[in-house]
Short mmCIF file of C-alpha atoms and ligand atoms in Angstrom, two decimals:
data_model
loop_
_atom_site.label_atom_id
_atom_site.label_comp_id
_atom_site.label_asym_id
_atom_site.label_seq_id
_atom_site.Cartn_x
_atom_site.Cartn_y
_atom_site.Cartn_z
CA MET P 1 20.90 -13.80 -9.62
CA GLN P 2 20.65 -11.97 -12.87
CA TRP P 3 17.58 -10.09 -14.55
CA GLY P 4 17.49 -8.14 -17.51
CA THR P 5 18.07 -8.15 -21.34
CA THR P 6 21.98 -8.92 -21.48
CA VAL P 7 21.96 -11.85 -18.90
CA THR P 8 24.76 -14.44 -19.46
CA GLY P 9 23.92 -16.73 -22.47
CA VAL P 10 21.73 -14.29 -24.31
CA VAL P 11 23.06 -13.50 -27.78
CA THR P 12 23.22 -9.87 -28.10
CA HIS P 13 25.65 -9.51 -31.15
CA SER P 14 27.22 -11.64 -33.78
CA ALA P 15 30.77 -11.90 -35.09
CA GLY P 16 29.36 -10.04 -38.16
CA PRO P 17 29.96 -8.77 -40.66
CA ALA P 18 26.31 -8.25 -41.35
CA VAL P 19 23.65 -6.62 -39.26
CA ALA P 20 20.73 -8.81 -38.14
CA LEU P 21 17.33 -7.00 -38.17
CA THR P 22 15.06 -8.65 -35.56
CA LEU P 23 11.47 -7.59 -35.52
CA ASP P 24 8.92 -8.79 -32.87
CA ALA P 25 5.28 -9.26 -33.20
CA CYS P 26 4.02 -9.28 -29.52
CA GLY P 27 0.45 -10.13 -29.49
CA GLY P 28 -2.33 -9.74 -27.04
CA PRO P 29 -5.56 -7.64 -26.84
CA ASN P 30 -3.99 -4.49 -25.39
CA PRO P 31 -1.93 -2.37 -27.89
CA GLY P 32 -0.06 -0.64 -25.05
CA ARG P 33 1.35 -3.97 -23.88
CA GLY P 34 1.86 -5.79 -27.22
CA GLY P 35 -1.11 -6.03 -29.57
CA ASN P 36 -2.29 -8.07 -32.35
CA GLY P 37 -1.60 -5.40 -35.00
CA VAL P 38 0.19 -5.86 -38.42
CA ASP P 39 2.50 -3.24 -39.77
CA THR P 40 1.75 -4.19 -43.43
CA GLU P 41 3.86 -1.31 -44.79
CA LEU P 42 6.99 -2.62 -42.77
CA ILE P 43 6.48 -6.29 -44.06
CA ASP P 44 5.95 -4.92 -47.62
CA LEU P 45 9.35 -2.89 -47.45
CA LEU P 46 11.24 -5.87 -46.24
CA ILE P 47 9.84 -8.22 -49.12
CA ASN P 48 9.75 -5.65 -51.94
CA GLU P 49 13.39 -4.34 -51.24
CA ARG P 50 14.73 -7.78 -50.13
CA TYR P 51 15.94 -6.86 -46.57
CA PRO P 52 16.61 -10.21 -44.72
CA ALA P 53 15.09 -10.22 -41.13
CA THR P 54 14.35 -12.57 -38.20
CA LEU P 55 10.84 -12.03 -37.07
CA PHE P 56 9.96 -13.30 -33.37
CA LEU P 57 6.36 -14.33 -33.30
CA ASN P 58 4.09 -14.65 -30.25
CA GLN P 59 1.30 -17.38 -30.30
CA LYS P 60 -1.32 -14.93 -29.61
CA TRP P 61 -0.25 -12.90 -32.50
CA ILE P 62 -0.16 -15.84 -34.76
CA ARG P 63 -3.48 -17.05 -33.82
CA ASN P 64 -4.95 -13.71 -34.70
CA ASN P 65 -3.03 -13.16 -38.07
CA ARG P 66 -2.94 -16.59 -39.70
CA PRO P 67 -2.99 -15.19 -43.27
CA VAL P 68 -0.17 -12.73 -42.52
CA PHE P 69 1.81 -15.66 -40.80
CA ASP P 70 1.32 -17.78 -43.98
CA ARG P 71 2.69 -14.87 -46.02
CA LEU P 72 5.66 -14.74 -43.75
CA ALA P 73 6.21 -18.54 -43.88
CA ALA P 74 6.14 -18.43 -47.59
CA ASN P 75 9.19 -16.08 -47.58
CA GLN P 76 11.52 -18.12 -45.24
CA ASP P 77 14.25 -17.61 -47.81
CA LEU P 78 14.15 -13.89 -46.52
CA PHE P 79 12.75 -14.32 -42.99
CA THR P 80 13.88 -16.49 -40.14
CA LEU P 81 10.71 -17.05 -37.95
CA GLY P 82 11.60 -17.20 -34.40
CA ASN P 83 9.50 -17.99 -31.12
CA HIS P 84 8.40 -14.92 -29.18
CA GLY P 85 6.63 -17.09 -26.39
CA THR P 86 3.14 -18.23 -25.70
CA ARG P 87 1.66 -15.53 -23.46
CA HIS P 88 4.47 -12.90 -24.10
CA ALA P 89 5.87 -13.36 -20.49
CA PRO P 90 9.47 -12.25 -19.30
CA LEU P 91 11.30 -15.42 -18.32
CA SER P 92 11.75 -15.72 -14.55
CA VAL P 93 11.79 -18.71 -12.27
CA SER P 94 10.62 -16.56 -9.43
CA GLY P 95 7.97 -14.36 -10.94
CA LYS P 96 9.91 -11.22 -11.34
CA MET P 97 8.55 -8.36 -13.28
CA ALA P 98 9.80 -6.39 -16.36
CA TYR P 99 8.02 -3.08 -17.03
CA THR P 100 4.46 -3.91 -16.21
CA GLU P 101 4.68 -7.40 -17.26
CA HIS P 102 4.50 -10.22 -14.73
CA GLY P 103 7.32 -12.95 -15.46
CA THR P 104 6.85 -16.62 -15.30
CA ALA P 105 7.20 -17.89 -11.82
CA SER P 106 8.51 -21.33 -11.82
CA VAL P 107 10.60 -23.78 -14.02
CA GLY P 108 7.24 -25.46 -15.18
CA GLU P 109 5.89 -21.92 -16.31
CA VAL P 110 9.21 -21.08 -18.15
CA TYR P 111 8.84 -24.48 -19.93
CA ASP P 112 5.28 -24.01 -20.85
CA GLU P 113 5.94 -20.21 -22.09
CA VAL P 114 8.76 -21.41 -24.51
CA MET P 115 7.17 -24.88 -25.59
CA GLY P 116 3.60 -23.87 -26.05
CA ASN P 117 4.50 -21.60 -28.96
CA GLN P 118 7.36 -23.88 -29.92
CA GLN P 119 5.10 -26.80 -30.52
CA PHE P 120 2.32 -24.54 -32.07
CA MET P 121 4.91 -23.16 -34.65
CA THR P 122 6.52 -26.37 -35.37
CA GLU P 123 3.13 -27.72 -36.38
CA LEU P 124 2.40 -24.78 -38.63
CA LEU P 125 5.82 -24.58 -40.18
CA GLY P 126 6.89 -28.40 -40.31
CA HIS P 127 10.12 -27.57 -38.71
CA ALA P 128 11.18 -26.39 -35.18
CA PRO P 129 12.14 -22.64 -34.64
CA ARG P 130 15.80 -22.39 -33.66
CA PHE P 131 15.76 -18.98 -32.05
CA PHE P 132 13.81 -17.47 -29.04
CA ARG P 133 13.20 -14.14 -27.53
CA THR P 134 10.94 -13.72 -24.40
CA GLY P 135 8.19 -11.09 -24.21
CA THR P 136 10.05 -7.76 -23.19
CA ALA P 137 13.40 -9.73 -23.99
CA TRP P 138 13.97 -10.12 -20.15
CA TYR P 139 15.18 -13.24 -18.72
CA ASP P 140 17.04 -14.48 -15.54
CA GLU P 141 20.01 -16.76 -16.06
CA VAL P 142 18.24 -20.13 -15.11
CA ALA P 143 15.48 -19.39 -17.66
CA VAL P 144 18.40 -18.86 -20.21
CA GLU P 145 19.84 -22.09 -19.49
CA ILE P 146 16.33 -23.75 -19.87
CA VAL P 147 15.80 -22.12 -23.28
CA ARG P 148 19.26 -23.49 -24.41
CA THR P 149 18.65 -26.90 -22.94
CA LEU P 150 15.46 -26.98 -24.89
CA GLY P 151 17.40 -26.50 -28.20
CA LEU P 152 16.68 -22.79 -28.69
CA LEU P 153 19.23 -19.86 -28.72
CA PRO P 154 18.07 -16.91 -26.72
CA ILE P 155 18.37 -13.78 -28.92
CA GLY P 156 18.85 -10.39 -27.44
CA PHE P 157 19.95 -7.23 -29.16
CA ASP P 158 22.61 -4.32 -28.91
CA ILE P 159 20.61 -1.87 -30.88
CA ASN P 160 17.07 -0.81 -29.63
CA ALA P 161 15.66 0.85 -32.58
CA ASP P 162 12.13 1.51 -31.67
CA PHE P 163 11.74 1.45 -27.94
CA GLY P 164 8.85 -0.90 -28.12
CA ALA P 165 7.46 1.01 -31.16
CA THR P 166 7.20 4.19 -28.88
CA ALA P 167 10.01 6.12 -30.54
CA SER P 168 9.62 8.78 -33.24
CA ALA P 169 10.47 8.07 -36.86
CA LYS P 170 13.57 10.48 -36.44
CA VAL P 171 14.60 8.48 -33.29
CA VAL P 172 14.09 5.15 -34.93
CA ALA P 173 16.12 6.06 -37.85
CA ALA P 174 18.88 7.65 -35.74
CA ASN P 175 18.90 4.45 -33.45
CA ALA P 176 19.07 2.09 -36.36
CA GLN P 177 22.00 3.77 -38.03
CA LYS P 178 24.01 3.34 -34.87
CA ALA P 179 24.27 -0.41 -35.88
CA LYS P 180 27.90 -1.82 -36.36
CA PRO P 181 28.86 -5.05 -38.17
CA GLY P 182 27.48 -7.93 -35.88
CA SER P 183 24.72 -5.78 -34.28
CA ILE P 184 21.44 -7.24 -33.60
CA LEU P 185 18.67 -4.58 -34.16
CA ILE P 186 15.32 -4.91 -32.36
CA GLY P 187 12.04 -3.35 -33.62
CA HIS P 188 8.44 -4.26 -33.91
CA PHE P 189 6.11 -4.92 -36.64
CA ASN P 190 2.91 -5.33 -34.60
CA ARG P 191 2.36 -1.66 -34.01
CA PRO P 192 1.43 -0.04 -37.26
CA GLU P 193 0.38 3.20 -35.06
CA GLY P 194 3.89 3.68 -34.09
CA SER P 195 6.71 4.98 -36.24
CA THR P 196 8.89 1.99 -36.82
CA PHE P 197 8.32 1.70 -40.31
CA GLU P 198 8.58 5.42 -41.02
CA GLY P 199 12.10 5.26 -39.41
CA LEU P 200 13.25 2.11 -41.11
CA LYS P 201 12.20 3.27 -44.34
CA VAL P 202 14.71 6.20 -43.97
CA ALA P 203 17.46 4.22 -42.16
CA LEU P 204 17.59 0.92 -44.12
CA PRO P 205 18.36 2.38 -47.62
CA ALA P 206 20.68 4.82 -46.12
CA MET P 207 22.67 1.97 -44.53
CA ARG P 208 22.46 -0.17 -47.62
CA ALA P 209 23.98 2.74 -49.52
CA LYS P 210 26.84 2.85 -47.13
CA GLY P 211 27.64 -0.75 -47.55
CA VAL P 212 25.92 -2.39 -44.57
CA ARG P 213 24.79 -5.83 -45.28
CA PHE P 214 21.72 -7.35 -43.54
CA ALA P 215 21.35 -11.05 -42.85
CA ARG P 216 18.96 -13.39 -41.00
CA ILE P 217 20.18 -14.46 -37.64
CA GLU P 218 20.88 -17.89 -38.85
CA ASP P 219 23.22 -16.66 -41.53
CA VAL P 220 25.39 -14.65 -39.30
CA SER P 221 28.22 -16.17 -37.17
CA ILE P 222 27.03 -16.39 -33.48
CA ALA P 223 29.82 -17.06 -30.86
ZN1 ZN S 301 7.29 -8.62 -27.66
#
């Protein structure tokens, strides 16, 4: 019955007080629909300036970037690593589409999309990811219930910082600074050709200077 990014059961904000930065690595050969790139400048900014973040990793992206994955995994005091799906599909039980992406088309395909990468990441990390975001962040409410039944919390957002890494630096910086205590901010770190880093390198220090605290999704209070 529901189809979108704010479906019942998707966590779109926390009780705060911190802001949760969530950055996705979408994966796939086509940069216009994901891409296996690495925004090294953005990762360096987070690590060097100690900005906690939750990073949602797609299986295709991990397979193409194992040394980067290993670097992220070595910084789990700063980063929560979440599951961003196996083929980066919107989660539908009836084959709905989000943007130009074909969603999964059955309960079985939902299971495979979640658990393919879940098992892959669990083997690499030695522990199971606890948080999930679909490719495109779209779901139907049956898929949301399946994700929860599989022991994962579906994480959405209330602040879209970079519009899929298509926004200008100025727009990214302005969007990010709309975050309030408890906001979950979404951006991307697989599109270095975009301006996500250029916007966040302005916004994050400005927010911190105003007293905003940042935290991993596991360190904020989720209703
Ligand atoms: Zn994605």
